[in-house]
Coordinates of C-alpha atoms in Angstrom, one line a residue:
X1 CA -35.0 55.9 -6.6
X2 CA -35.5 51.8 -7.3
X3 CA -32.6 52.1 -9.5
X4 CA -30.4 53.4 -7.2
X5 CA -31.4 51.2 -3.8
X6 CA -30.9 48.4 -6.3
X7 CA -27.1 49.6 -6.8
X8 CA -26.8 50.0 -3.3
X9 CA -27.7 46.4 -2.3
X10 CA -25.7 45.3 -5.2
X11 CA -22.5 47.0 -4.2
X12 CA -23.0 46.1 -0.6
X13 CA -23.5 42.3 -1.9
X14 CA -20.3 42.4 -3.3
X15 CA -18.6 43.9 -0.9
X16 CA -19.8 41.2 1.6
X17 CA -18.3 38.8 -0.6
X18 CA -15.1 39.9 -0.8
X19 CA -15.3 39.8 2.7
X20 CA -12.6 37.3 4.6
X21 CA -14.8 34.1 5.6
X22 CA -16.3 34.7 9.1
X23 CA -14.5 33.0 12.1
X24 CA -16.8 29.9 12.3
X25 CA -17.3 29.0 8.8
X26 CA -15.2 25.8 8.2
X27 CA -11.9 25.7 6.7
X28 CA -12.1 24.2 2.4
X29 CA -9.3 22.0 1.6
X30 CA -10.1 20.1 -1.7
X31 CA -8.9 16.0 -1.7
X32 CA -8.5 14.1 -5.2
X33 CA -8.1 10.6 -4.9
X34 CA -8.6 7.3 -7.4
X35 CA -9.3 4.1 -6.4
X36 CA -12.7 4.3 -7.4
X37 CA -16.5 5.6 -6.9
X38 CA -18.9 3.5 -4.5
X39 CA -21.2 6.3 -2.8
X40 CA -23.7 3.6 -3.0
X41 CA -22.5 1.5 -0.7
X42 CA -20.2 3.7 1.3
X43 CA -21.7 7.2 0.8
X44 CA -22.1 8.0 4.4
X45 CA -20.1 5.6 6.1
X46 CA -18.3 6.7 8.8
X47 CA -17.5 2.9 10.7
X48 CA -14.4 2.1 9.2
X49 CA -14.1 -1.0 10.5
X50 CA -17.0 -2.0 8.5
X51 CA -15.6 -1.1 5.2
X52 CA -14.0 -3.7 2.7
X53 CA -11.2 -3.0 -0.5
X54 CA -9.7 0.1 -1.1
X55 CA -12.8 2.2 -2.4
X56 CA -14.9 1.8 1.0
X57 CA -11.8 2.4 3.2
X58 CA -11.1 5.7 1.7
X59 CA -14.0 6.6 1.3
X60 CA -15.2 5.7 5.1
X61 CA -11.9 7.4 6.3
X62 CA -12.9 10.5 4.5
X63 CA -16.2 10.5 5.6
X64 CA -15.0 9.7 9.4
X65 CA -12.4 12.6 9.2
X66 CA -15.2 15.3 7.9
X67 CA -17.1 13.7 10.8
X68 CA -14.7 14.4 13.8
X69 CA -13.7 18.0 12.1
X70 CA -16.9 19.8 11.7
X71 CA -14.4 23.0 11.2
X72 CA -13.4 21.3 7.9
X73 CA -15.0 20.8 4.9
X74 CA -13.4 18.4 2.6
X75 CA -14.7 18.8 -1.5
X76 CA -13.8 15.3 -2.5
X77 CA -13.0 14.9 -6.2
X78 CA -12.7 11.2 -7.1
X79 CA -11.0 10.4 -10.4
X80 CA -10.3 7.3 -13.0
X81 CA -6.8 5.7 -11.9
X82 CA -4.6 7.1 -12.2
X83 CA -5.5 10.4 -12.7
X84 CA -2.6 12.0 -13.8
X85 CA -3.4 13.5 -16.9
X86 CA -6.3 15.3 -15.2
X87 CA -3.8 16.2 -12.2
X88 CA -1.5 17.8 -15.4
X89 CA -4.3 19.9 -16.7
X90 CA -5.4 21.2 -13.3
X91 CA -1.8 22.4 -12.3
X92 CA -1.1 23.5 -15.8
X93 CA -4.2 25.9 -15.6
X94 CA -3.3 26.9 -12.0
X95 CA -6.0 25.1 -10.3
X96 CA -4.9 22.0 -8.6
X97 CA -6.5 20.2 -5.7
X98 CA -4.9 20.6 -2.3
X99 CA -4.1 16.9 -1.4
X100 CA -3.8 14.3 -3.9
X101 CA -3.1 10.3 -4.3
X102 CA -0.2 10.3 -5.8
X103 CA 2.3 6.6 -6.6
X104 CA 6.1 7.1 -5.3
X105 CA 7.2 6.0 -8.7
X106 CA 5.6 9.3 -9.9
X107 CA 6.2 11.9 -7.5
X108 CA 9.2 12.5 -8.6
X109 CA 8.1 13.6 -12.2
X110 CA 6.1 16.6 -10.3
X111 CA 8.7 17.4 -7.8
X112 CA 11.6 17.8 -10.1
X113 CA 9.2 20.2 -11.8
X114 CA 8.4 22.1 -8.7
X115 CA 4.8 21.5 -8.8
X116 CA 4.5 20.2 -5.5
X117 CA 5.1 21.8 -1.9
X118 CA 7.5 19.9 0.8
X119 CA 6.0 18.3 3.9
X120 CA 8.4 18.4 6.0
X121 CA 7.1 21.2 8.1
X122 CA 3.4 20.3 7.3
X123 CA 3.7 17.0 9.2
X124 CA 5.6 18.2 12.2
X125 CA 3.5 20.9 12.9
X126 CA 0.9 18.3 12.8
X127 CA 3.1 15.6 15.0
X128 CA 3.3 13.8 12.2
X129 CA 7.2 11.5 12.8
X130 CA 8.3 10.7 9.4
X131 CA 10.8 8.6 11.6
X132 CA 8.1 6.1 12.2
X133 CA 7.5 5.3 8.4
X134 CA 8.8 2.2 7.1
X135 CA 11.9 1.9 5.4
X136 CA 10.3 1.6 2.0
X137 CA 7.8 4.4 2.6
X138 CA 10.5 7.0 3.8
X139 CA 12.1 6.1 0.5
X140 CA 9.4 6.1 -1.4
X141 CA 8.5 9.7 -0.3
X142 CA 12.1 11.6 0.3
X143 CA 13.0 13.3 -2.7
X144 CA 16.3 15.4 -2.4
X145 CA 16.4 15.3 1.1
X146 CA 12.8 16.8 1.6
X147 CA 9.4 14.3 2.2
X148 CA 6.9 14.9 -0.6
X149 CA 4.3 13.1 0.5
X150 CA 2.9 11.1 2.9
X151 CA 3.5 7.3 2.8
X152 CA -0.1 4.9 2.2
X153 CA 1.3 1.6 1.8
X154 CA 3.6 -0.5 0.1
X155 CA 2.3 -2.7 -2.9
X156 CA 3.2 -5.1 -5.1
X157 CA 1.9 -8.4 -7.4
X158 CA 0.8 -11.7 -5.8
X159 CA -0.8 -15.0 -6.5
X160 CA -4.4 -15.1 -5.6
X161 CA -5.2 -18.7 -5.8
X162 CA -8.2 -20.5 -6.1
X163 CA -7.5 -23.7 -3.8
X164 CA -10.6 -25.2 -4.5
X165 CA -9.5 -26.1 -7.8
X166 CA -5.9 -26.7 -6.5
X167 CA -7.4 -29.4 -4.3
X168 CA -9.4 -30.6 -7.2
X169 CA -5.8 -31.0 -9.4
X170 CA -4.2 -32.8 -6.7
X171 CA -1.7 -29.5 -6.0
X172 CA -2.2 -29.3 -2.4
X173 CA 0.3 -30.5 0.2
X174 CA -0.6 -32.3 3.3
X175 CA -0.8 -29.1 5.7
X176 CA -3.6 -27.7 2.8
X177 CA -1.3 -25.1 1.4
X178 CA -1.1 -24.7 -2.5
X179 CA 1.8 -27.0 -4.0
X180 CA 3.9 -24.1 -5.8
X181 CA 5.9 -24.5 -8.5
X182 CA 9.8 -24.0 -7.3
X183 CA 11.3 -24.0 -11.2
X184 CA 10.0 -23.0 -14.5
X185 CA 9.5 -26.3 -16.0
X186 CA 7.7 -27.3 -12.8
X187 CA 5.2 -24.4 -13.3
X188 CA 4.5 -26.0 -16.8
X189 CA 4.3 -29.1 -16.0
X190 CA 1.7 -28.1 -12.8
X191 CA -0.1 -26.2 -14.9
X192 CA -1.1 -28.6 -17.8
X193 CA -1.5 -31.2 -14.6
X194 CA -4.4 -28.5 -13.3
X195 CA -5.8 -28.3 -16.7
X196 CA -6.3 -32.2 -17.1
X197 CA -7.6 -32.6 -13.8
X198 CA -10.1 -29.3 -13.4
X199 CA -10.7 -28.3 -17.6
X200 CA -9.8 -24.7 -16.8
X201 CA -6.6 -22.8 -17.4
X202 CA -4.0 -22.4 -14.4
X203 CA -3.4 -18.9 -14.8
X204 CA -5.9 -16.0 -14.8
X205 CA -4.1 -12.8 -16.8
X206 CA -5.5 -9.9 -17.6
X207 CA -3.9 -9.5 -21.5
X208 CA -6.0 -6.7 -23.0
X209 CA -5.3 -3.2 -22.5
X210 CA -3.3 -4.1 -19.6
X211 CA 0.4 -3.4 -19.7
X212 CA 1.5 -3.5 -16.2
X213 CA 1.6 -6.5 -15.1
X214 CA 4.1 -8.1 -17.6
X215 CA 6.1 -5.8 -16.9
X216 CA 5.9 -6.5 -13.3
X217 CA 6.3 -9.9 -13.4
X218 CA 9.6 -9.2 -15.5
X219 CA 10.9 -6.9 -12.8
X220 CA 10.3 -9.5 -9.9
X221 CA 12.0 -12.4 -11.9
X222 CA 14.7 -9.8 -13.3
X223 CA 15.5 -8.8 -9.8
X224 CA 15.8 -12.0 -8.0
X225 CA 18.1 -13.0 -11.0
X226 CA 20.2 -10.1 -9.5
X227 CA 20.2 -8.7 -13.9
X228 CA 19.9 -5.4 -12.9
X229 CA 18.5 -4.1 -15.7
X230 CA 18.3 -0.3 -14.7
X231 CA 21.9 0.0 -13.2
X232 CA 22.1 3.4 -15.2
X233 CA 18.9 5.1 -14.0
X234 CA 18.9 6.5 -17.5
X235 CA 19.3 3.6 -19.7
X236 CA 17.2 0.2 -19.5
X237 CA 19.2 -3.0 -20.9
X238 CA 16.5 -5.2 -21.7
X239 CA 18.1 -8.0 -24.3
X240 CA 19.3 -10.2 -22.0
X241 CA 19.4 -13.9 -21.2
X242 CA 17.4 -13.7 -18.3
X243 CA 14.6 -11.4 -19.8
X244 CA 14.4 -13.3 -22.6
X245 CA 13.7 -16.5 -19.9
X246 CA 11.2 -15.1 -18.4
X247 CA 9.1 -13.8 -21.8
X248 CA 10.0 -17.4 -23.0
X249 CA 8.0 -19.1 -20.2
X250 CA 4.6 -16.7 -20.5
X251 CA 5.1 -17.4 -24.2
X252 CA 5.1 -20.7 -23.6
X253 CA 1.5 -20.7 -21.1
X254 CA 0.0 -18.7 -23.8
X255 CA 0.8 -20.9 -26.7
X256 CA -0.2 -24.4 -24.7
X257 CA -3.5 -22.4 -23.5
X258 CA -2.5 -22.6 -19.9
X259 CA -3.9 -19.0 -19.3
X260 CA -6.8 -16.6 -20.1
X261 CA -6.6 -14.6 -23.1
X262 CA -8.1 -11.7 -24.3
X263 CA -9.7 -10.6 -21.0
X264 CA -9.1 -6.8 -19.4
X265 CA -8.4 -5.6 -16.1
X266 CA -12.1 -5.6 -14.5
X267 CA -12.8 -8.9 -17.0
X268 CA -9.6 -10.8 -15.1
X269 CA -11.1 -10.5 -11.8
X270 CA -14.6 -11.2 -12.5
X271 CA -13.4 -14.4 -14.1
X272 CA -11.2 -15.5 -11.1
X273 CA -13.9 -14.8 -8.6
X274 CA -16.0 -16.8 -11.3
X275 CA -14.2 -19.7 -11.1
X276 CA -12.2 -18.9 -14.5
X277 CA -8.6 -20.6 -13.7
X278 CA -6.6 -21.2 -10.6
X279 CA -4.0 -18.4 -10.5
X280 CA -4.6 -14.8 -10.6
X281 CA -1.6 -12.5 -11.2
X282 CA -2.6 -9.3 -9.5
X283 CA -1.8 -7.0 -6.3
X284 CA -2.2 -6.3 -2.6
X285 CA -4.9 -4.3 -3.6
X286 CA -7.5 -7.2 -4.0
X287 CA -6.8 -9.3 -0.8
X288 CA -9.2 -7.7 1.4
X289 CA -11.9 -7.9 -1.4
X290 CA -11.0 -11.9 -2.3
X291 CA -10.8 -12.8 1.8
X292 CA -14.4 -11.3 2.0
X293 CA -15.9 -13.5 -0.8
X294 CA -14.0 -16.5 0.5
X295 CA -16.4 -16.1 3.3
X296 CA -19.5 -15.9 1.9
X297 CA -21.5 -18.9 0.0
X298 CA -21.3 -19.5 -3.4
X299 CA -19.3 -18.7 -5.3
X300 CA -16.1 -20.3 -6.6
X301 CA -14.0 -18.9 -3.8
X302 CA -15.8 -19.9 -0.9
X303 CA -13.9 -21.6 1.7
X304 CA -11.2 -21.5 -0.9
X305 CA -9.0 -18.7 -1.2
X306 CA -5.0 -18.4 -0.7
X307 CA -2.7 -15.5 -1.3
X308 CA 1.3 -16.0 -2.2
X309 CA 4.3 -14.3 -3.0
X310 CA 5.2 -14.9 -6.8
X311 CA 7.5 -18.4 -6.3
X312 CA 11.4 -17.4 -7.4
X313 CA 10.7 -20.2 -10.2
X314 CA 14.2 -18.9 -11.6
X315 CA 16.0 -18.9 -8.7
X316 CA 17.5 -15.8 -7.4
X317 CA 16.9 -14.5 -3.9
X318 CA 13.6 -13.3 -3.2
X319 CA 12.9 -10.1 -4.5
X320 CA 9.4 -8.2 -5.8
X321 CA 8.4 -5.6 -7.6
X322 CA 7.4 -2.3 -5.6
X323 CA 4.9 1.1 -5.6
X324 CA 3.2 2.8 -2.9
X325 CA 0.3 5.1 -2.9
X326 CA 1.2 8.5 -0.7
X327 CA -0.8 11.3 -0.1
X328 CA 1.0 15.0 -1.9
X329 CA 0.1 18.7 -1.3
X330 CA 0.4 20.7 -4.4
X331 CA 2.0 24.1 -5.1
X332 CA -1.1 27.5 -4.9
X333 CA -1.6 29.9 -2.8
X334 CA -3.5 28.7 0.2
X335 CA -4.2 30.2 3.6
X336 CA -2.5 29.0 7.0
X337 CA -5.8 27.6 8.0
X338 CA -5.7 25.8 5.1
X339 CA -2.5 24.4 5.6
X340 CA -3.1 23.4 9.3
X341 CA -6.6 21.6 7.9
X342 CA -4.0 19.4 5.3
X343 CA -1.7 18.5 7.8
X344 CA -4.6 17.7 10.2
X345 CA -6.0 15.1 7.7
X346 CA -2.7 13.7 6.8
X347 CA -2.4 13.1 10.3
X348 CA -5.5 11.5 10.6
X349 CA -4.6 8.9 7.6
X350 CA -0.8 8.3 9.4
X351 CA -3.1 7.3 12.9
X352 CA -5.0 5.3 10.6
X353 CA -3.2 3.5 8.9
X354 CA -4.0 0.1 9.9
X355 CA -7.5 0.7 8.4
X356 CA -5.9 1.2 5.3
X357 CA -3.6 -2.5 5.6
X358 CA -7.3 -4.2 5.5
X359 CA -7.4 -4.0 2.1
X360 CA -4.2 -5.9 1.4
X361 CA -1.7 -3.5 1.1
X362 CA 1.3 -3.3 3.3
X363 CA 1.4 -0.6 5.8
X364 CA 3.2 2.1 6.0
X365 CA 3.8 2.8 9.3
X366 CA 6.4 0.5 10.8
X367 CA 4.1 0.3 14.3
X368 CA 1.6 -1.3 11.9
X369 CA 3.5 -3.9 10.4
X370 CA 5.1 -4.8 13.8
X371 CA 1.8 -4.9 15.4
X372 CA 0.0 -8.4 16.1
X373 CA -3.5 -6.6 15.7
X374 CA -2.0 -6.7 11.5
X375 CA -0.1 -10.0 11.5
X376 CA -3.8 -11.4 12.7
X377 CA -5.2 -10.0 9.5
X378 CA -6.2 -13.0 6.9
X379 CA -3.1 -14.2 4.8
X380 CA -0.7 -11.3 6.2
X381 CA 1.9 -13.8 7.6
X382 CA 2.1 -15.7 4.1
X383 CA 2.6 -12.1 2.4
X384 CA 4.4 -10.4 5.2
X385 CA 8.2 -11.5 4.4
X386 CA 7.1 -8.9 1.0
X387 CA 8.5 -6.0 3.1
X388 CA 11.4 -6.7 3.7
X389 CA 12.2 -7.4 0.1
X390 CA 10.3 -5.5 -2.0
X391 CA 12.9 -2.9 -4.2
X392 CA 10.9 -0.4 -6.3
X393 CA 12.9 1.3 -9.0
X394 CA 15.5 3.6 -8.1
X395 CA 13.9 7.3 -8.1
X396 CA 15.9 9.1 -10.4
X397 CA 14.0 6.6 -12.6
X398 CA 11.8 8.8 -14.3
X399 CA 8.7 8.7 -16.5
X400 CA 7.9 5.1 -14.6
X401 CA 4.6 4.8 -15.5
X402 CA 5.4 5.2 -19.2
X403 CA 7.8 2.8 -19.0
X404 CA 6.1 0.3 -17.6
X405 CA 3.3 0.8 -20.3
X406 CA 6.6 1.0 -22.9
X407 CA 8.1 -2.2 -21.7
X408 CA 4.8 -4.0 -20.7
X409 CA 3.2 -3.3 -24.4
X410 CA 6.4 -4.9 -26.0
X411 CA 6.4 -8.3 -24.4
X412 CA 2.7 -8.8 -24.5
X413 CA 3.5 -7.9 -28.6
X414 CA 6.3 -11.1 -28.0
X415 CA 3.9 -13.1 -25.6
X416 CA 0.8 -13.1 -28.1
X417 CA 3.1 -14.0 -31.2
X418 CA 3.4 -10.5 -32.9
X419 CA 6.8 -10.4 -32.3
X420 CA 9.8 -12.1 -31.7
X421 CA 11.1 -11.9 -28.4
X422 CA 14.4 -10.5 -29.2
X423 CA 13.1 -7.8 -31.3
X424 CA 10.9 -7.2 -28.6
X425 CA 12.8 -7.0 -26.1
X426 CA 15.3 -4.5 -28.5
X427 CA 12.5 -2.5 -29.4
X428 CA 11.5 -1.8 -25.4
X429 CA 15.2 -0.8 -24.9
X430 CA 15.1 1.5 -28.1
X431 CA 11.6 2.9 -26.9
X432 CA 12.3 3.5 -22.8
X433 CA 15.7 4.5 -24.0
X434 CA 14.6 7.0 -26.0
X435 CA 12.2 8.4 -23.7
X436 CA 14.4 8.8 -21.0
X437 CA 17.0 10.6 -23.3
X438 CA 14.5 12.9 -24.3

């Protein structure tokens, strides 16, 4: 008699739970995002306004959103940047998140494969305009005629200056903005003058395990040289006169020990905000963070932090190197409910996308950018000009991000001395080449 009351209960358990969920339980929508973990200072967050850089933002609009839609219940999976080798796996086994952070430059590689699911409808059901994107985030996001994903921002490489010790070298010019260099023999000659007068170097790189932003800094020079170096989306020519310019000049810093050396990613920044050199090379990313320090006491920014394009010191119209972060929905079987939920959230991070500016980036939303509530953010009006002339690779471009790692390995191989520049620069055409032939 227990034995068979105890099948009973157990067949009517699991027939409740194959049971469709009940009419008020909340909709489950799983988000995967990088830009980092900081529960501990953003955890429960749900004033926006009060969060600073890109972690706290996302994770205060998350928190905001699951806030004002108690119907929804977001499993947040936060992973390293950039994530896509995990994103791989979890398709490949059939088990992908719903909504992912995903870089234009690689949405493409997952569309062409079919792994992800057009927005068109998604956003228009949720009143979402794709009409109202910028330029460069319509681009970014329109693959074959169909939207993909949801346009973030619009990023790209700056100098973050520390003008304390530009004042200290004499490099300031009378209206206290940084003297910049308008040639490449200027920037040399500035920078020794910086070292002699402040005993640190002028630039602030990071050179280990870092690929990107060498071949970022090629790409803006290469561009406002007008050497279009990817006119065949399928074939790099890298062996030119201008590239070999342009990896002749940071040869040049690192030889006269005008930069850092040996430092990482997270090592870079803690040194600038250390008080490590004078110029950092990095993105949009870090304004918001850097403006933030500037305005607390001591430390080596304080009341001494400046953000600029990179100067065209070899001439050229200006021209920058460009990404964007946008939000994609993956391909799986998901529920209508779940559908509306997605395209209730990406319309919550289109409304707020001037939250998202704060950190640095440049918005998305052309209402944004136009919008004086922005161009009274810190240093927007000396970065602002970026938008109009920022040119990402074309996107039938593909692989990207390996080919920025492919072509940013081989001239930190030339910059550091372990190879000659034009074998270099021949061995990143073989190597991108090669890949994209493949």
């Amino acid at each position: 008699m227990k034995i068979g009351m105890r099948n009973i209960l157990l067949a009517a358990t699991l027939t409740m739970a194959s049971w469709p969920a009940l009419a008020g339980d909340p909709v489950e929508i799983t988000v995967q995002r990088f830009f980092g973990a900081c529960d501990a200072d953003w955890e429960t967050n749900t004033d926006v306004s009060k969060a600073v850089g890109e972690c706290g933002i996302i994770t205060s609009q998350i928190n905001k959103f699951v806030a004002d839609n108690p119907d929804i219940k977001i499993n947040v999976n936060t992973v390293e940047w950039p994530g896509y080798d995990q994103l791989t796996a979890q398709l490949a086994s059939g088990e992908p998140p719903d909504v992912v952070t995903i870089h234009e430059s690689v949405l493409s590689d997952y569309q062409s494969k079919g792994l992800l699911e057009p927005l068109d409808a998604v956003l228009k059901a949720a009143g979402v305009d794709s009409s109202t994107f910028t330029a460069a985030g319509r681009e970014g996001v329109t693959k074959e005629g169909q939207i993909f994903g949801l346009p973030i921002d619009s990023h790209t490489m700056l100098w973050h200056i520390n003008m304390n010790y530009f004042r200290k070298a004499g490099l300031v010019n009378d209206d206290g903005t940084p003297v910049l260099p308008k040639t490449a023999d200027e920037l040399l000659a500035q920078a020794k003058q910086f070292k002699e007068k402040t005993g640190k170097p002028y630039l602030v790189q990071s050179m280990a395990n870092e690929k990107g932003a060498f071949y970022r800094a090629l790409y803006i020079y290469l561009t406002q040289m007008k050497s279009d170096f990817f006119a065949d989306p399928t074939h790099v020519k890298l062996n030119t006169p201008e590239a070999k310019k342009i990896v002749q000049l940071f040869k040049d810093i690192y030889d006269q020990d005008l930069t850092t050396k040996d430092q990482d990613y997270a090592a870079s920044l803690s040194g600038f905000t250390k008080g490590d050199g004078g110029v950092l090379l990095n993105g949009t990313w870090v304004v918001g963070d850097f403006d933030a320090l500037s305005k607390e006491a001591d430390n080596a920014l304080t009341n001494g932090y400046a953000v600029y394009p990179y100067p065209p010191v070899f001439g050229g119209e200006p021209a920058y190197w460009s990404d964007g972060h946008s939000w994609a929905m993956t391909k799986k079987d998901r529920t209508p409910e779940q559908v509306a939920a997605i395209g209730k959230f990406l319309k919550f991070m289109a409304d707020h996308n001037f939250d998202w500016a704060r950190t640095g980036h440049l918005p998305a939303q052309q209402a944004v950018i136009d919008s004086a509530e922005f161009k009274a953010l810190p240093h927007r009006t000396t970065i602002l000009s970026i938008a109009n002339v920022a040119k990402p690779l074309p996107a039938q471009v593909r692989h990207q991000f390996a080919v920025n790692d492919i072509i940013g390995e081989e001239i930190a191989s030339a910059i550091t001395g372990q190879k000659e520049i034009d074998a270099a620069l021949t061995d990143a055409e073989t190597r991108v080449n090669d890949l994209l032939a493949n």
